[in-house]
Coordinates of C-alpha atoms in Angstrom, one line a residue:
X1 CA 10.0 -9.9 -40.4
X2 CA 9.6 -7.6 -37.4
X3 CA 12.3 -5.1 -36.2
X4 CA 13.0 -7.7 -33.4
X5 CA 14.7 -10.1 -36.0
X6 CA 16.9 -7.2 -37.6
X7 CA 18.0 -5.5 -34.4
X8 CA 21.7 -5.1 -34.4
X9 CA 23.8 -7.6 -32.3
X10 CA 24.6 -6.1 -28.9
X11 CA 28.2 -5.2 -28.7
X12 CA 28.5 -7.1 -25.6
X13 CA 30.6 -10.4 -24.7
X14 CA 28.5 -12.6 -22.3
X15 CA 29.9 -14.8 -19.7
X16 CA 28.9 -17.5 -17.2
X17 CA 28.1 -15.6 -14.0
X18 CA 30.3 -16.6 -11.0
X19 CA 30.6 -16.1 -7.4
X20 CA 32.5 -13.0 -6.1
X21 CA 31.3 -12.7 -2.5
X22 CA 33.6 -15.1 -0.6
X23 CA 33.9 -13.6 2.8
X24 CA 32.1 -10.9 4.9
X25 CA 34.5 -8.3 3.8
X26 CA 33.5 -8.7 0.2
X27 CA 30.0 -7.3 1.2
X28 CA 31.2 -3.8 0.5
X29 CA 31.9 -4.6 -3.0
X30 CA 28.4 -5.8 -3.5
X31 CA 26.7 -2.7 -2.1
X32 CA 28.9 -0.3 -4.3
X33 CA 28.6 -2.7 -7.4
X34 CA 26.6 -2.0 -10.7
X35 CA 24.8 -5.4 -9.8
X36 CA 23.3 -4.0 -6.8
X37 CA 22.4 -0.7 -8.2
X38 CA 20.6 -2.3 -11.2
X39 CA 19.0 -5.1 -9.1
X40 CA 17.5 -2.5 -6.6
X41 CA 16.5 -0.1 -9.4
X42 CA 14.7 -2.9 -10.9
X43 CA 12.8 -3.9 -7.8
X44 CA 11.9 -0.3 -7.1
X45 CA 10.8 0.3 -10.7
X46 CA 8.4 -2.4 -10.4
X47 CA 7.2 -1.4 -7.1
X48 CA 6.1 2.0 -8.6
X49 CA 4.6 0.0 -11.8
X50 CA 2.1 -1.9 -9.7
X51 CA 1.5 0.7 -7.2
X52 CA -2.5 0.8 -6.5
X53 CA -3.1 -2.0 -9.1
X54 CA -4.9 -5.2 -8.8
X55 CA -3.6 -8.5 -10.1
X56 CA -7.0 -8.8 -11.9
X57 CA -6.7 -5.3 -13.8
X58 CA -6.0 -5.0 -17.5
X59 CA -2.5 -4.6 -18.6
X60 CA -0.4 -5.5 -21.9
X61 CA 0.8 -9.0 -22.3
X62 CA 3.6 -9.1 -24.7
X63 CA 5.1 -12.2 -26.6
X64 CA 8.1 -12.5 -24.2
X65 CA 5.8 -12.5 -21.2
X66 CA 3.7 -15.4 -22.7
X67 CA 6.9 -17.3 -23.3
X68 CA 8.1 -16.9 -19.7
X69 CA 4.7 -18.1 -18.5
X70 CA 5.1 -21.3 -20.7
X71 CA 8.6 -21.7 -19.5
X72 CA 7.2 -21.6 -15.8
X73 CA 4.4 -23.9 -16.9
X74 CA 7.0 -26.5 -18.0
X75 CA 8.5 -26.4 -14.6
X76 CA 5.3 -27.0 -13.0
X77 CA 4.5 -30.0 -15.4
X78 CA 7.7 -31.4 -14.4
X79 CA 6.8 -31.3 -10.7
X80 CA 3.8 -33.5 -11.9
X81 CA 5.9 -36.0 -13.7
X82 CA 8.4 -36.3 -10.6
X83 CA 6.4 -37.5 -7.6
X84 CA 7.9 -37.3 -4.2
X85 CA 9.7 -40.6 -3.2
X86 CA 9.0 -42.7 0.0
X87 CA 11.8 -41.7 2.4
X88 CA 12.2 -41.9 6.2
X89 CA 12.8 -38.1 6.7
X90 CA 9.7 -36.0 6.5
X91 CA 11.5 -33.0 5.0
X92 CA 13.5 -32.5 2.0
X93 CA 12.1 -35.0 -0.4
X94 CA 14.9 -36.4 -2.5
X95 CA 12.6 -36.4 -5.6
X96 CA 13.5 -32.7 -5.8
X97 CA 16.9 -33.6 -7.0
X98 CA 15.6 -35.4 -9.9
X99 CA 13.2 -32.5 -10.7
X100 CA 16.2 -30.2 -10.3
X101 CA 18.6 -32.3 -12.7
X102 CA 16.1 -31.8 -15.3
X103 CA 16.2 -28.0 -15.0
X104 CA 19.9 -28.0 -14.7
X105 CA 20.1 -29.9 -18.0
X106 CA 17.4 -27.9 -19.9
X107 CA 17.7 -24.5 -18.4
X108 CA 19.6 -23.0 -21.3
X109 CA 17.1 -24.5 -23.9
X110 CA 14.2 -23.2 -21.9
X111 CA 15.9 -19.7 -21.9
X112 CA 16.7 -19.8 -25.6
X113 CA 12.8 -20.2 -26.2
X114 CA 12.3 -16.7 -24.6
X115 CA 15.1 -14.6 -26.3
X116 CA 15.4 -13.8 -30.0
X117 CA 17.9 -15.4 -32.1
X118 CA 20.1 -12.4 -32.4
X119 CA 20.6 -12.5 -28.7
X120 CA 21.3 -16.3 -28.4
X121 CA 24.7 -15.7 -27.0
X122 CA 23.0 -14.3 -23.8
X123 CA 21.2 -17.6 -22.9
X124 CA 24.1 -19.4 -21.1
X125 CA 24.5 -16.4 -18.8
X126 CA 20.8 -15.6 -18.3
X127 CA 20.1 -19.5 -17.8
X128 CA 22.4 -19.3 -14.6
X129 CA 20.0 -17.1 -12.9
X130 CA 17.1 -19.4 -13.6
X131 CA 18.8 -22.4 -12.3
X132 CA 19.5 -20.5 -9.1
X133 CA 16.1 -19.4 -8.6
X134 CA 14.3 -22.7 -7.5
X135 CA 16.1 -23.7 -4.5
X136 CA 19.4 -25.8 -3.7
X137 CA 19.4 -29.3 -4.7
X138 CA 21.9 -30.5 -2.1
X139 CA 20.2 -29.1 0.8
X140 CA 16.7 -29.3 -0.7
X141 CA 15.9 -25.8 0.7
X142 CA 14.6 -22.4 -0.7
X143 CA 14.9 -18.9 0.6
X144 CA 15.0 -15.2 -0.2
X145 CA 18.5 -15.7 -2.1
X146 CA 16.6 -18.0 -4.6
X147 CA 13.8 -15.5 -5.0
X148 CA 16.4 -12.8 -5.7
X149 CA 18.1 -14.9 -8.6
X150 CA 14.7 -15.0 -10.1
X151 CA 14.2 -11.2 -10.0
X152 CA 18.0 -11.2 -11.4
X153 CA 16.8 -13.4 -14.1
X154 CA 13.9 -11.1 -15.1
X155 CA 16.3 -7.9 -14.6
X156 CA 18.8 -9.6 -17.1
X157 CA 16.0 -10.1 -19.6
X158 CA 15.2 -6.3 -19.2
X159 CA 19.0 -5.5 -19.8
X160 CA 19.2 -7.3 -23.0
X161 CA 16.0 -5.8 -24.2
X162 CA 13.7 -8.9 -24.2
X163 CA 11.5 -7.3 -21.5
X164 CA 10.6 -3.7 -21.8
X165 CA 9.2 -0.6 -19.9
X166 CA 5.6 -1.3 -20.7
X167 CA 5.9 -5.0 -19.7
X168 CA 6.2 -3.8 -15.8
X169 CA 2.9 -5.0 -14.7
X170 CA 2.9 -8.1 -16.5
X171 CA 6.5 -9.0 -15.1
X172 CA 4.9 -8.8 -11.5
X173 CA 1.4 -9.9 -12.1
X174 CA 1.9 -12.6 -14.7
X175 CA 5.5 -13.9 -14.6
X176 CA 6.4 -13.3 -11.0
X177 CA 3.1 -14.4 -9.7
X178 CA 3.3 -17.6 -11.7
X179 CA 6.8 -18.2 -10.4
X180 CA 5.3 -17.9 -6.8
X181 CA 2.8 -20.5 -7.6
X182 CA 5.4 -23.0 -8.8
X183 CA 7.6 -22.3 -5.8
X184 CA 4.8 -23.0 -3.5
X185 CA 3.9 -26.2 -5.2
X186 CA 7.7 -27.2 -5.1
X187 CA 7.8 -26.2 -1.4
X188 CA 4.7 -28.3 -0.5
X189 CA 5.5 -31.3 -3.0
X190 CA 9.2 -31.9 -1.7
X191 CA 8.7 -30.4 1.6
X192 CA 11.5 -28.1 1.1
X193 CA 13.4 -26.5 4.3
X194 CA 13.3 -22.7 4.5
X195 CA 17.0 -21.6 3.5
X196 CA 18.9 -20.4 6.6
X197 CA 15.6 -19.4 8.1
X198 CA 15.2 -17.0 10.9
X199 CA 12.1 -18.8 11.8
X200 CA 9.4 -16.8 13.4
X201 CA 11.5 -13.6 13.1
X202 CA 11.9 -13.7 9.4
X203 CA 9.0 -12.2 7.4
X204 CA 8.1 -15.4 6.0
X205 CA 9.9 -18.5 5.4
X206 CA 10.3 -18.5 1.9
X207 CA 9.5 -15.1 0.1
X208 CA 10.1 -11.3 0.4
X209 CA 9.5 -9.6 -2.7
X210 CA 5.6 -10.3 -2.9
X211 CA 5.2 -8.6 0.4
X212 CA 7.0 -5.4 -1.1
X213 CA 5.0 -5.3 -4.4
X214 CA 2.1 -6.7 -2.7
X215 CA 2.1 -3.8 -0.3
X216 CA 2.5 -1.4 -3.1
X217 CA -0.6 -2.6 -4.7
X218 CA -2.6 -1.7 -1.8
X219 CA -1.4 1.9 -1.2
X220 CA -4.3 4.2 -1.1
X221 CA -6.8 1.4 -1.1
X222 CA -10.2 2.8 -0.1
X223 CA -11.0 0.5 2.7
X224 CA -8.3 -2.2 3.0
X225 CA -5.8 -1.2 5.7
X226 CA -2.7 -3.0 7.0
X227 CA -4.8 -4.2 10.2
X228 CA -7.2 -6.1 7.9
X229 CA -4.6 -8.7 6.5
X230 CA -4.8 -10.7 9.6
X231 CA -8.6 -11.0 9.4
X232 CA -9.4 -14.4 7.8
X233 CA -12.4 -13.1 5.9
X234 CA -10.7 -10.2 4.2
X235 CA -7.9 -12.5 3.0
X236 CA -10.4 -15.0 1.6
X237 CA -12.3 -12.3 -0.2
X238 CA -9.6 -10.4 -1.7
X239 CA -6.6 -12.6 -2.3
X240 CA -7.1 -13.0 -5.8
X241 CA -6.6 -9.2 -6.3
X242 CA -3.6 -8.6 -4.1
X243 CA -0.3 -10.6 -4.2
X244 CA 0.2 -9.7 -0.3
X245 CA -3.1 -11.3 0.8
X246 CA -2.2 -14.5 -1.4
X247 CA 1.1 -14.8 0.6
X248 CA -0.9 -14.6 3.9
X249 CA -3.3 -17.2 2.5
X250 CA -0.4 -19.4 2.0
X251 CA 1.1 -18.9 5.2
X252 CA -2.1 -19.8 6.9
X253 CA -2.6 -22.8 4.9
X254 CA 1.0 -24.2 5.9
X255 CA 1.1 -23.0 9.4
X256 CA -1.0 -23.8 12.6
X257 CA -1.7 -22.0 15.6
X258 CA -2.1 -18.2 16.3
X259 CA -0.8 -15.8 13.5
X260 CA 0.9 -13.6 16.0
X261 CA 3.0 -16.8 17.1
X262 CA 4.0 -18.5 13.8
X263 CA 4.5 -15.0 11.9
X264 CA 5.4 -12.3 14.4
X265 CA 7.0 -9.9 12.0
X266 CA 4.0 -9.9 9.8
X267 CA 1.7 -9.5 12.9
X268 CA 3.7 -6.3 14.0
X269 CA 3.4 -5.0 10.5
X270 CA -0.5 -5.3 10.8
X271 CA -0.1 -2.6 13.2
X272 CA 1.5 0.1 10.9
X273 CA -1.0 2.7 9.9
X274 CA -0.8 2.8 6.1
X275 CA 0.3 0.6 3.2
X276 CA 2.7 3.3 1.9
X277 CA 4.5 3.2 5.4
X278 CA 4.4 -0.6 5.3
X279 CA 6.0 -0.4 1.8
X280 CA 8.8 1.8 2.7
X281 CA 9.5 -0.3 5.8
X282 CA 9.5 -3.5 3.9
X283 CA 12.1 -1.9 1.4
X284 CA 14.4 -1.0 4.2
X285 CA 13.9 -4.3 5.8
X286 CA 14.6 -6.3 2.4
X287 CA 18.1 -4.3 2.0
X288 CA 19.0 -4.9 5.6
X289 CA 17.7 -8.6 6.3
X290 CA 18.3 -10.0 2.7
X291 CA 20.5 -8.1 0.5
X292 CA 23.0 -7.0 3.3
X293 CA 23.2 -10.4 4.9
X294 CA 26.4 -12.4 3.8
X295 CA 24.5 -15.9 4.1
X296 CA 22.2 -14.8 1.4
X297 CA 24.5 -12.9 -0.9
X298 CA 27.3 -15.1 -0.8
X299 CA 25.5 -17.3 -3.3
X300 CA 24.7 -14.5 -5.8
X301 CA 26.5 -14.7 -9.1
X302 CA 27.9 -11.9 -11.3
X303 CA 28.5 -11.8 -15.0
X304 CA 28.3 -9.2 -17.7
X305 CA 24.8 -8.3 -17.2
X306 CA 24.8 -7.9 -13.5
X307 CA 28.6 -6.9 -12.8
X308 CA 30.5 -6.9 -9.5
X309 CA 32.3 -3.6 -10.8
X310 CA 31.7 -0.5 -8.9
X311 CA 28.7 1.8 -10.1
X312 CA 29.3 3.7 -13.3
X313 CA 25.9 5.2 -14.1

């Protein structure tokens, strides 16, 4: 047996995460919480971990990473098995609800395949974040709050020791990147609405984190500058190496018309002189536009791993 199997049980009682942010005045609790500190710390650690690295570079892929990719492959397969239904309205295909019901039913089992036996008690808590990460089945929409739930899911797996420090690059390049592919497929297949979208003034209708981590990848790149990402040729030639350009490619596939019109914020970012400035600006913007906005954070759930209690460490 490996040391994994004989690891002592965590002296921790897990719990089903629940909503704690019920009104705007609760936002102050969130910003001082251990959950916020841990979540933001996780995002920034990964931001450093992928700095200057290509998606195609060499990195360690551990067994838990492989299992997470397999979990995401399962979600992908379920999309194929749940084709959109004929319905009068163009957006929000109701087949998404059938797909989601399957995840709702199977989430704990899926999570149990990723975590070792001695941590089995954590599965119900961690599974909540997985279920929250794919969109809302009532509204058939998806946005940065759902994306944050997936990052929280990965953060929880780090906190219980399933993912480790040397998994950083694989977390972003293998797991999160696969998650993005599955979310794009969901968005396309079921024509999901952007959740509470600010439309053209948001960074992108659906995602934010790949722009942060993607801009970090491009820091100190010898010849790709921010002004280049609006150049179709540059995007086509380099998107397989850089998450940021992969996002731009997806936007141009999904939207028509001049880039400056359909993605005004990104167009503005292309005028920033360096990727490190872009990266810093996006982190500030993420805090202000996503993590400090009540409509996004009211749906966030808190448990033993991401507690609402004020920061201690």
